[in-house]
N, CA, C and O atoms as a printed pandas DataFrame, in Angstrom:
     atom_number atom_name residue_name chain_id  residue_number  x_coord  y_coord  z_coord
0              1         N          UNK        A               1    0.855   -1.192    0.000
1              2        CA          UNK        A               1    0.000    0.000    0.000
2              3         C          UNK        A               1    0.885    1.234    0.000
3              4         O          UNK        A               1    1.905    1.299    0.687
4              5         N          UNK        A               2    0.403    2.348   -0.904
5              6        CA          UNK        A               2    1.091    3.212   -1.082
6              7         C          UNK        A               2    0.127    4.453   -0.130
7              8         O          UNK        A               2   -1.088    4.378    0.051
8              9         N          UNK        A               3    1.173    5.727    0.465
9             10        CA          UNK        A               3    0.515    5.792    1.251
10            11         C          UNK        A               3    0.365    7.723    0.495
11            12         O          UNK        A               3    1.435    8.299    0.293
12            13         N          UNK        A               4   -0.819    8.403    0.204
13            14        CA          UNK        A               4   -0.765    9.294   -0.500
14            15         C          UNK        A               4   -0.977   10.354   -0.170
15            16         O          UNK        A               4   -2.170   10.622   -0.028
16            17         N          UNK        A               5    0.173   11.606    0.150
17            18        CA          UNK        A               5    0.102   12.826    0.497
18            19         C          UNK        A               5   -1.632   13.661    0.443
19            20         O          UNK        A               5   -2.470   13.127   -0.284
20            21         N          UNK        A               6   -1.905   14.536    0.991
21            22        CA          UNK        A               6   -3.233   15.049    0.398
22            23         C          UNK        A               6   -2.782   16.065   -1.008
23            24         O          UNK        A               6   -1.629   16.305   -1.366
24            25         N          UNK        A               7   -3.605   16.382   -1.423
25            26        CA          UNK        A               7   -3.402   16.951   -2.732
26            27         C          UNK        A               7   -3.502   18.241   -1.928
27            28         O          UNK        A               7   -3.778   18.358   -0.734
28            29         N          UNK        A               8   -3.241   19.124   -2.767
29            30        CA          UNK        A               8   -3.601   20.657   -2.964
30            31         C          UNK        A               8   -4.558   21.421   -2.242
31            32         O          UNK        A               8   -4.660   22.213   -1.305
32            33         N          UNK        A               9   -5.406   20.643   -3.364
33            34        CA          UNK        A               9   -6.916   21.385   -3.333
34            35         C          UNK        A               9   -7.848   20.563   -2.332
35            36         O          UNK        A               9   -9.058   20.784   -2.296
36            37         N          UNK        A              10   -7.206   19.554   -1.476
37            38        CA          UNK        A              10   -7.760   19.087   -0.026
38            39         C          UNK        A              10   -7.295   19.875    1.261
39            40         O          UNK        A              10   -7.857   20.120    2.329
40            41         N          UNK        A              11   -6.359   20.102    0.874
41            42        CA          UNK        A              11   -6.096   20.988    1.738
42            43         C          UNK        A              11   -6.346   22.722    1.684
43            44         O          UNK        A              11   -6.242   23.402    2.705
44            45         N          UNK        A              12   -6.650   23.245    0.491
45            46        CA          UNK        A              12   -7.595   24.181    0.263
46            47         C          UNK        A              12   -8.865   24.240    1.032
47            48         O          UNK        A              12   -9.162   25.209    1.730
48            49         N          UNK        A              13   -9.659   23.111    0.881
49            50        CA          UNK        A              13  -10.833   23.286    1.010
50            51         C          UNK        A              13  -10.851   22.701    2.851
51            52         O          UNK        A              13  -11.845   22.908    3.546
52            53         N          UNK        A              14   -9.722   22.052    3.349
53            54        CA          UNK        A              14   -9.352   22.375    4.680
54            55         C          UNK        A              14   -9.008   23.619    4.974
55            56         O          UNK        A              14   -9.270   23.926    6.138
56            57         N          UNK        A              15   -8.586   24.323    4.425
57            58        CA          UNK        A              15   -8.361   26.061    5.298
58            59         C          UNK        A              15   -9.719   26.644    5.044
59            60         O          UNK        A              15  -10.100   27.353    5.976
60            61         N          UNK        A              16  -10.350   26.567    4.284
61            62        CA          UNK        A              16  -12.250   27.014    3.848
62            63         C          UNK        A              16  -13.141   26.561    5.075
63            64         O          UNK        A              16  -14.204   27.081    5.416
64            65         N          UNK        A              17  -12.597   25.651    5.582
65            66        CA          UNK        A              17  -13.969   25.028    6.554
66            67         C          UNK        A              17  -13.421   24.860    7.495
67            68         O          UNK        A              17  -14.298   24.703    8.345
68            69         N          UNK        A              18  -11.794   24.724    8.274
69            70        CA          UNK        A              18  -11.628   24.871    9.348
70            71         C          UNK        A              18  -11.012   26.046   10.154
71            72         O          UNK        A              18  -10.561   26.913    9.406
72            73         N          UNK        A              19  -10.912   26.233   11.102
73            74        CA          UNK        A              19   -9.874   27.299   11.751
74            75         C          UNK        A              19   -8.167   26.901   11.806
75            76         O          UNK        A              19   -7.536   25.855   11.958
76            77         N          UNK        A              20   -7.879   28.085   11.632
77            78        CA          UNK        A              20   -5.770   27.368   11.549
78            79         C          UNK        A              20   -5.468   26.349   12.439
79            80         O          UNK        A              20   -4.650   25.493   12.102
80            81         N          UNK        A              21   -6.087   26.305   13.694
81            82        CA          UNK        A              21   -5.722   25.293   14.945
82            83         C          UNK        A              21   -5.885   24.014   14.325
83            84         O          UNK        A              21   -5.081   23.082   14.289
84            85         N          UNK        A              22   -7.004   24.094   13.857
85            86        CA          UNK        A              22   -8.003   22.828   13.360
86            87         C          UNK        A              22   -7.181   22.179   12.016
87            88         O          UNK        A              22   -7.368   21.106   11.443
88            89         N          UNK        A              23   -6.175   23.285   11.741
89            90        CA          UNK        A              23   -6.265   22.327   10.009
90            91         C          UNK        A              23   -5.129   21.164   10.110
91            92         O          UNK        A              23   -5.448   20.122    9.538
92            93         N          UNK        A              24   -4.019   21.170   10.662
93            94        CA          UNK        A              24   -3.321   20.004   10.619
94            95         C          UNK        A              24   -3.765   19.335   11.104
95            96         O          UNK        A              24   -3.849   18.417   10.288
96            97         N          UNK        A              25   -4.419   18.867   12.416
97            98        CA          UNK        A              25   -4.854   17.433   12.807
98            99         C          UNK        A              25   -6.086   17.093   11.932
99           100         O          UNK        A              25   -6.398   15.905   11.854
100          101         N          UNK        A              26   -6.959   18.198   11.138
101          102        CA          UNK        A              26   -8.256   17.790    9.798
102          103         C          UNK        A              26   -6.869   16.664    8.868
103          104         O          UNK        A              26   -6.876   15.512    8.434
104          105         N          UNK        A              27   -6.073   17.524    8.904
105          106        CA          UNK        A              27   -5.234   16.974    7.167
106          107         C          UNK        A              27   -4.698   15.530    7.848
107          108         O          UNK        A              27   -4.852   14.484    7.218
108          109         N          UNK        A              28   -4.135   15.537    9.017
109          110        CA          UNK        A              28   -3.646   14.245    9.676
110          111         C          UNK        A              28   -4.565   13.483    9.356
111          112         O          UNK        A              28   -4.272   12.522    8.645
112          113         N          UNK        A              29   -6.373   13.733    9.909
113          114        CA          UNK        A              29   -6.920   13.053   10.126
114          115         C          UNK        A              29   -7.720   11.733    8.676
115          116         O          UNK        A              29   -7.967   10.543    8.482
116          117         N          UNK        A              30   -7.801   13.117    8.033
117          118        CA          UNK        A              30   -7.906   13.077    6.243
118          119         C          UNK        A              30   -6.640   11.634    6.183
119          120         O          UNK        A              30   -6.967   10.454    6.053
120          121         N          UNK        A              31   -5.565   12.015    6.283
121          122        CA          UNK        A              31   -4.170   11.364    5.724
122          123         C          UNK        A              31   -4.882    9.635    6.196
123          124         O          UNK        A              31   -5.351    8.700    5.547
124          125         N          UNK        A              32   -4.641    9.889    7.580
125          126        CA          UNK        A              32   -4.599    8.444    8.517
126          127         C          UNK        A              32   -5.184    7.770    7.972
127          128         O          UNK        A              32   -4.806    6.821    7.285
128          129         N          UNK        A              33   -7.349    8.535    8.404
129          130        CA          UNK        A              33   -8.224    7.497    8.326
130          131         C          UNK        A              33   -9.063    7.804    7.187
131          132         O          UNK        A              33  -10.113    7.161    7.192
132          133         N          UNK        A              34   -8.890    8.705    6.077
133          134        CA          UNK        A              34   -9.946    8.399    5.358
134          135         C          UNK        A              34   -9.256    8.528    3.839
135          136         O          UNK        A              34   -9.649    9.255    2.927
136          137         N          UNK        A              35   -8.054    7.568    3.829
137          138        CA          UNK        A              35   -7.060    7.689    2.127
138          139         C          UNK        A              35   -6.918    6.459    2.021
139          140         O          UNK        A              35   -7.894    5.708    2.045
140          141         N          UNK        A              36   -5.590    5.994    1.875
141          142        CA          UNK        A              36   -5.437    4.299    1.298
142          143         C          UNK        A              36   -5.590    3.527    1.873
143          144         O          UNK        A              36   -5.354    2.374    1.511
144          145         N          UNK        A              37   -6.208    3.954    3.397
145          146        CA          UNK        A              37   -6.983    2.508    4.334
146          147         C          UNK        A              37   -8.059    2.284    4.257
147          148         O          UNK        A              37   -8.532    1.370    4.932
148          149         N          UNK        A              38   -9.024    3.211    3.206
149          150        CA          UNK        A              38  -10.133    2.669    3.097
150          151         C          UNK        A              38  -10.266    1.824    1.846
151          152         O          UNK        A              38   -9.684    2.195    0.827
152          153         N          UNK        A              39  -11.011    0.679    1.850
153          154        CA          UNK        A              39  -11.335   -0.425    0.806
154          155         C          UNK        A              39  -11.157   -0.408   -0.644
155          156         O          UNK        A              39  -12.126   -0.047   -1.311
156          157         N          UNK        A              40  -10.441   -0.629   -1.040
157          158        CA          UNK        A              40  -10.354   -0.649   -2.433
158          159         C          UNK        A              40   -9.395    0.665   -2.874
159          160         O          UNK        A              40   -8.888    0.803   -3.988
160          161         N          UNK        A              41   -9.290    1.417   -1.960
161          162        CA          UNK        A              41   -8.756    2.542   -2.439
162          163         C          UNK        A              41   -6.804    2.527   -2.415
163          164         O          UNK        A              41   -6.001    3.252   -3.002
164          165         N          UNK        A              42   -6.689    1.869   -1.877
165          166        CA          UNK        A              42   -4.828    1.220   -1.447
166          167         C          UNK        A              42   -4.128    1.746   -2.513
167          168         O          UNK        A              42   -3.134    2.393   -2.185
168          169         N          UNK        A              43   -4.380    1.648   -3.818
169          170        CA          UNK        A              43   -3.351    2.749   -4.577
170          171         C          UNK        A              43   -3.785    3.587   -5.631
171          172         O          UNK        A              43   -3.382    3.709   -6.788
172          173         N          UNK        A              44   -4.829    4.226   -4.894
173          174        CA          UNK        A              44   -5.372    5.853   -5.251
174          175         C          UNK        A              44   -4.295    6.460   -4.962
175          176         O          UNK        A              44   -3.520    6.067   -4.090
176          177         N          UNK        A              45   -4.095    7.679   -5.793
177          178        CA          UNK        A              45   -3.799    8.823   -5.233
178          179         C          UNK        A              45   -3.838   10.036   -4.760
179          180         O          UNK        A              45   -4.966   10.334   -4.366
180          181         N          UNK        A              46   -3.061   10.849   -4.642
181          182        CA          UNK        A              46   -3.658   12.324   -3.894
182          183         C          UNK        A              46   -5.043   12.452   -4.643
183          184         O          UNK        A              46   -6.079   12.317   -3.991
184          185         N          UNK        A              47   -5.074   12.649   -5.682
185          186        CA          UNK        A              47   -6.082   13.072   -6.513
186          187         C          UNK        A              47   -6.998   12.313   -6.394
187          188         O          UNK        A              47   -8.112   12.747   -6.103
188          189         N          UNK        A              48   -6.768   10.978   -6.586
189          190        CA          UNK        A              48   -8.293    9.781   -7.190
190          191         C          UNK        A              48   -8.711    9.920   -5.465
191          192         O          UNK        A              48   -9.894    9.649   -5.263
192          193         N          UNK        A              49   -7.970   10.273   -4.305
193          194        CA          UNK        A              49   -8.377    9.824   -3.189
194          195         C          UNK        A              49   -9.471   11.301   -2.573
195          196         O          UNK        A              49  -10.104   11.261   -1.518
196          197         N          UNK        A              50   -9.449   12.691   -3.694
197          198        CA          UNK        A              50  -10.024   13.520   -3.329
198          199         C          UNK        A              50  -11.849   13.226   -3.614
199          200         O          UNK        A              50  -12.784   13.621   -2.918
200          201         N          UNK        A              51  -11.862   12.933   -4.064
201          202        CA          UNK        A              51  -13.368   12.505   -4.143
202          203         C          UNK        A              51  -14.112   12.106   -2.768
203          204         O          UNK        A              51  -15.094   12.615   -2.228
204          205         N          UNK        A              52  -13.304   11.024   -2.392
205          206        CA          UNK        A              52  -13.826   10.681   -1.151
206          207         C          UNK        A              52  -13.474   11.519    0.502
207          208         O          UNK        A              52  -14.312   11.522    1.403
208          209         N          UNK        A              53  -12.140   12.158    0.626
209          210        CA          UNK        A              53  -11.843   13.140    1.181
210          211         C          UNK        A              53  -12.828   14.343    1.120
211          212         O          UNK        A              53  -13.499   14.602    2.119
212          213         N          UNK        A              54  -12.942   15.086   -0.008
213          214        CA          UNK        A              54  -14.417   15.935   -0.063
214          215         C          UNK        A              54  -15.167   15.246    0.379
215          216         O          UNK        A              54  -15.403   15.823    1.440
216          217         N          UNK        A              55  -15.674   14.515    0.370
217          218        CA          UNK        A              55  -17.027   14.230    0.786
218          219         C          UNK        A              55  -17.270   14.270    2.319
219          220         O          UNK        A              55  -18.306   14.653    2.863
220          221         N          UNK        A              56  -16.001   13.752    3.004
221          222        CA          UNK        A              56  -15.995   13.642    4.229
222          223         C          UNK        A              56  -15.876   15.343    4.940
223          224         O          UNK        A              56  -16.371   15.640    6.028
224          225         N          UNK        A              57  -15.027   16.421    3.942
225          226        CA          UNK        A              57  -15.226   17.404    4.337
226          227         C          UNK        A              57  -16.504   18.135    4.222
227          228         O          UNK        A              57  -16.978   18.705    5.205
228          229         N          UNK        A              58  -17.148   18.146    2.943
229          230        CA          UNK        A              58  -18.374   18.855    3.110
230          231         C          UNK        A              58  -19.229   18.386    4.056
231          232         O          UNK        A              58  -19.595   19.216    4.888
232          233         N          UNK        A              59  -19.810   16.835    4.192
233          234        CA          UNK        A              59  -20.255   16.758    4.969
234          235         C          UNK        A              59  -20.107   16.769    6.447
235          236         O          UNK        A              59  -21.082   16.490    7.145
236          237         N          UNK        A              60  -19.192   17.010    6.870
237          238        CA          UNK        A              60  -18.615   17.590    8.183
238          239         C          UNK        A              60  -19.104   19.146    8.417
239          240         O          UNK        A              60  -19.470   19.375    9.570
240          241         N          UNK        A              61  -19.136   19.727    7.930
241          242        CA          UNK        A              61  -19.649   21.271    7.551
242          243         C          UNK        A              61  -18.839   21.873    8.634
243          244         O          UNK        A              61  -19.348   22.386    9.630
244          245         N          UNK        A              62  -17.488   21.793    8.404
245          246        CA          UNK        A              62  -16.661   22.229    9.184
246          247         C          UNK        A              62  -16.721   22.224   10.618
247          248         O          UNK        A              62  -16.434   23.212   11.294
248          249         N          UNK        A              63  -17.134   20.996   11.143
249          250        CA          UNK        A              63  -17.242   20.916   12.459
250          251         C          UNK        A              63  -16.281   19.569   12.385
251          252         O          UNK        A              63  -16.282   18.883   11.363
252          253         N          UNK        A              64  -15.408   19.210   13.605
253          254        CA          UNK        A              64  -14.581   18.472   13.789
254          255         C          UNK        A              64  -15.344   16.992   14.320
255          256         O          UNK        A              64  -14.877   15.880   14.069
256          257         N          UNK        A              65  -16.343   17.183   14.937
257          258        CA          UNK        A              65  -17.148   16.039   15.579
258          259         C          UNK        A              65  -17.481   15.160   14.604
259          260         O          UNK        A              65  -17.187   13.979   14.420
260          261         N          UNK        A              66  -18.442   16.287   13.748
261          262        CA          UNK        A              66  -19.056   15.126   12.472
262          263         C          UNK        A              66  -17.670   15.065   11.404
263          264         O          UNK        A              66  -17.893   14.074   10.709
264          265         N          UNK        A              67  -16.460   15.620   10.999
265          266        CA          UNK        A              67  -15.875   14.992   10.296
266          267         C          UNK        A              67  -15.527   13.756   10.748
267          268         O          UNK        A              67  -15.441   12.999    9.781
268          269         N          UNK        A              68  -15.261   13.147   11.882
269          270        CA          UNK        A              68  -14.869   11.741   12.318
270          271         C          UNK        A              68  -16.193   10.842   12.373
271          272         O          UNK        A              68  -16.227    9.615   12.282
272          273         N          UNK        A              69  -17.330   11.758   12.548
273          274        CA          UNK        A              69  -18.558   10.747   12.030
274          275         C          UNK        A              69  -18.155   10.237   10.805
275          276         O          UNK        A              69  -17.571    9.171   10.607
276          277         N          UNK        A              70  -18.491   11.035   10.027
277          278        CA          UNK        A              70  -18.164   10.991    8.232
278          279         C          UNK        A              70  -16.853    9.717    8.361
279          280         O          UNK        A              70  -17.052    8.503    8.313
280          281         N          UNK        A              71  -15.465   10.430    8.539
281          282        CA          UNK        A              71  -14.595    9.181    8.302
282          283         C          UNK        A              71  -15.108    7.827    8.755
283          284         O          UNK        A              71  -15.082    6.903    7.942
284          285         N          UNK        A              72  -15.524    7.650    9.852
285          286        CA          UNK        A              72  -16.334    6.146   10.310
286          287         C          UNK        A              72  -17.454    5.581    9.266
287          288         O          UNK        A              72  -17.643    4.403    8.966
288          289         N          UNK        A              73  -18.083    6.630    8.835
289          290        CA          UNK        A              73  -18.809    6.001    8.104
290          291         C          UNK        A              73  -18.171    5.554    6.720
291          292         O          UNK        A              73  -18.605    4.685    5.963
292          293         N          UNK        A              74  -16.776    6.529    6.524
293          294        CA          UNK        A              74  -16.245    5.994    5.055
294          295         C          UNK        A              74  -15.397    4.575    5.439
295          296         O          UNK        A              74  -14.753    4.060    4.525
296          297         N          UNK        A              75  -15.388    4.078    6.481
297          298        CA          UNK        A              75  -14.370    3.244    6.753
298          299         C          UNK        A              75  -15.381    1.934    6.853
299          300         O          UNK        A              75  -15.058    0.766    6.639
300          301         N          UNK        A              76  -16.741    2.448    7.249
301          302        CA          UNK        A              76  -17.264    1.158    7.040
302          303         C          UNK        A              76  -17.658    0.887    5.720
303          304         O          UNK        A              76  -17.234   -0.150    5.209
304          305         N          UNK        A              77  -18.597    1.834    4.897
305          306        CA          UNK        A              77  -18.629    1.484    3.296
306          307         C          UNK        A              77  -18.816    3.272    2.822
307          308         O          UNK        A              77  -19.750    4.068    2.721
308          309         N          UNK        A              78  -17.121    3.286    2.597
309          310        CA          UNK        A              78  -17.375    4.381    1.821
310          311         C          UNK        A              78  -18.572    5.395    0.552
311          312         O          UNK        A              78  -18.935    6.570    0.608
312          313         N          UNK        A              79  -18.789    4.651   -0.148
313          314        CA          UNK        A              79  -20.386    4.567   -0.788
314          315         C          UNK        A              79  -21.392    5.518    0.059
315          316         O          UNK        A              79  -21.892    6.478   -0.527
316          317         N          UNK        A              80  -21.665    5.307    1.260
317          318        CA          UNK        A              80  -22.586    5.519    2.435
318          319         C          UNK        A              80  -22.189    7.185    1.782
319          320         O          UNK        A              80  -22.941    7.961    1.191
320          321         N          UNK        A              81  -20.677    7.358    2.165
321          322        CA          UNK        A              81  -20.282    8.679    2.396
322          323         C          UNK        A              81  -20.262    9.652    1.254
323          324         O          UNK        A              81  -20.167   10.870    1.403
324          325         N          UNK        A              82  -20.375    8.916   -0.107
325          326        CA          UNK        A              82  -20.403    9.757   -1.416
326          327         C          UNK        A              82  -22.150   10.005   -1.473
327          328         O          UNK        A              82  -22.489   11.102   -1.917
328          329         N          UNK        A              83  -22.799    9.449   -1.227
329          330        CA          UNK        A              83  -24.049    9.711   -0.989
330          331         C          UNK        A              83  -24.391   10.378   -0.032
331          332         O          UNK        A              83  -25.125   11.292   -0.408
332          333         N          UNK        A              84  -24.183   10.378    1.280
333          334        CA          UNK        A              84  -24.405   11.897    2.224
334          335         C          UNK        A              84  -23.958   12.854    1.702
335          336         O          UNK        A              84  -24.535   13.901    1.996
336          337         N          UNK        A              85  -22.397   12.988    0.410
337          338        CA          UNK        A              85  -22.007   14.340    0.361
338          339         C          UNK        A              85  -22.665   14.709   -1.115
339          340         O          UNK        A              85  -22.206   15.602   -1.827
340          341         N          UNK        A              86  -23.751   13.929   -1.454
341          342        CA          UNK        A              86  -23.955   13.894   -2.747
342          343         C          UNK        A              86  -22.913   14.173   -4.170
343          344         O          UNK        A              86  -22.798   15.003   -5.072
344          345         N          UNK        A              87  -22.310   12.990   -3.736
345          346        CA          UNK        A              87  -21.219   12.889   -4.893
346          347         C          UNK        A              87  -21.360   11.526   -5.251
347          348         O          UNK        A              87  -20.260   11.137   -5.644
348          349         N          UNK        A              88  -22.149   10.674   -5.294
349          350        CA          UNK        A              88  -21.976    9.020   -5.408
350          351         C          UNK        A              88  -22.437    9.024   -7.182
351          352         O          UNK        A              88  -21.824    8.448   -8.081
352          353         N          UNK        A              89  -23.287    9.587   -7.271
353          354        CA          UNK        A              89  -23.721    9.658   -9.167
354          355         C          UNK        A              89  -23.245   10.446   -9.939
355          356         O          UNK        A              89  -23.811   10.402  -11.031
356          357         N          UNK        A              90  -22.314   11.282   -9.864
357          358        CA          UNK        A              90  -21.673   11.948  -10.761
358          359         C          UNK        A              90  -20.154   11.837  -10.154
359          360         O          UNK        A              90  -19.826   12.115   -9.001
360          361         N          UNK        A              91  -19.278   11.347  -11.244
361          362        CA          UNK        A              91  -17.749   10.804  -10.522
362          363         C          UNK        A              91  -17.147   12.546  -10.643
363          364         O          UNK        A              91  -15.922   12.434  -10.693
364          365         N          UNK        A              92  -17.460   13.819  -10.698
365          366        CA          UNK        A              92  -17.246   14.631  -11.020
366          367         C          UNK        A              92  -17.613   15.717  -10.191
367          368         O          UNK        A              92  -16.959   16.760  -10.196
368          369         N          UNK        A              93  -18.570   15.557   -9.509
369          370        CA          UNK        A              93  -19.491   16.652   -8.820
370          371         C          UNK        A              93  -18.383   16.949   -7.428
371          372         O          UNK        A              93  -18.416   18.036   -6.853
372          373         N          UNK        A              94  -17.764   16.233   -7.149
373          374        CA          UNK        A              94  -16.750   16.298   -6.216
374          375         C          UNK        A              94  -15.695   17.875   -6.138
375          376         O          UNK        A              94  -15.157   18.565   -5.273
376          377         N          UNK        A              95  -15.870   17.848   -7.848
377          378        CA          UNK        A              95  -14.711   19.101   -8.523
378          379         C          UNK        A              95  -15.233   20.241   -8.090
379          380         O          UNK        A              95  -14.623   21.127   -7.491
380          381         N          UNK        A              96  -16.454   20.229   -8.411
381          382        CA          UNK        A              96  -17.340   21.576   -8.674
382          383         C          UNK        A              96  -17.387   22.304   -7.180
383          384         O          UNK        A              96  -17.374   23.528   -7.049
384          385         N          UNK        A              97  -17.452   21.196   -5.876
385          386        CA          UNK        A              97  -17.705   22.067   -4.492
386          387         C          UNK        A              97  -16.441   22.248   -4.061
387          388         O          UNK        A              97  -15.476   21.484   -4.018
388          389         N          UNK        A              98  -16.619   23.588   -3.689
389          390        CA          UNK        A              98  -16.008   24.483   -2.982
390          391         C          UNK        A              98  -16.775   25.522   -2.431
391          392         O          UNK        A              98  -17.552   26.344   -2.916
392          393         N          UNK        A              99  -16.235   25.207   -0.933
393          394        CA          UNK        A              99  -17.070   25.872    0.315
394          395         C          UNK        A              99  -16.856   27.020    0.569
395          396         O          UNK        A              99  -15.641   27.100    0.748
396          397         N          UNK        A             100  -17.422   28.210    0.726
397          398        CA          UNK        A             100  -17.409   29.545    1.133
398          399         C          UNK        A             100  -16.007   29.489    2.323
399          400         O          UNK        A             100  -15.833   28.755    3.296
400          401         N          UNK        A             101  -15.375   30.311    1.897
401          402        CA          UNK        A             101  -14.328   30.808    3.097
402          403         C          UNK        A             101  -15.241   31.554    4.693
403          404         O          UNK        A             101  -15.871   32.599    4.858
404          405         N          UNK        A             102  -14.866   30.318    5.677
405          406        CA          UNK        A             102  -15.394   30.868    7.069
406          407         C          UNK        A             102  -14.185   31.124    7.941
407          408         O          UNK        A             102  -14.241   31.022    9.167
408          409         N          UNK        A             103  -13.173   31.434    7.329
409          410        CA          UNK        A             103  -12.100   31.772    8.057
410          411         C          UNK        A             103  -11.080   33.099    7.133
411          412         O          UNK        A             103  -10.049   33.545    7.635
């Protein structure tokens, strides 16, 4: 298993929805539990692994509690989690969100 930096624009949309305190242990948390340890995903990369990373961020709505909801739920069947962030039917719709700057 290869283990894959966050991209860019995950960590973009981590400074959009969290506070500075908040953003390295978000990106840790991103890194740890919700990239090449989840199922099938083992050699995604930064990029192929942003799809599912967004999802866990939007639907977190920048609160730290429910992003570790979200990762739990991507760890049991990721799927679950492209569908709460409404990204499961378009492999694309992932691109398009970007969250208002609250910081």
């Amino acid at each position: 298993m290869k283990a894959s930096a966050l991209s860019s624009e995950t960590l973009r949309r981590i400074a959009l929805l969290f506070p500075p305190q908040q953003r390295e242990p978000v990106a840790r948390l991103l890194f740890e539990e919700c990239g090449n340890n989840l199922p099938f995903l083992e050699n995604y990369d930064a990029q192929q692994l942003e799809r599912f990373q967004f999802a866990a961020l939007k639907s977190s709505d920048g609160n730290l509690d429910r992003l570790y909801q979200m990762i739990d739920l991507a760890q049991k069947d990721w799927r679950d989690l492209l569908v709460a962030a409404e990204f499961a039917y378009d492999c694309s719709e992932h691109q398009r969100w970007l969250p208002p700057s609250r910081f």
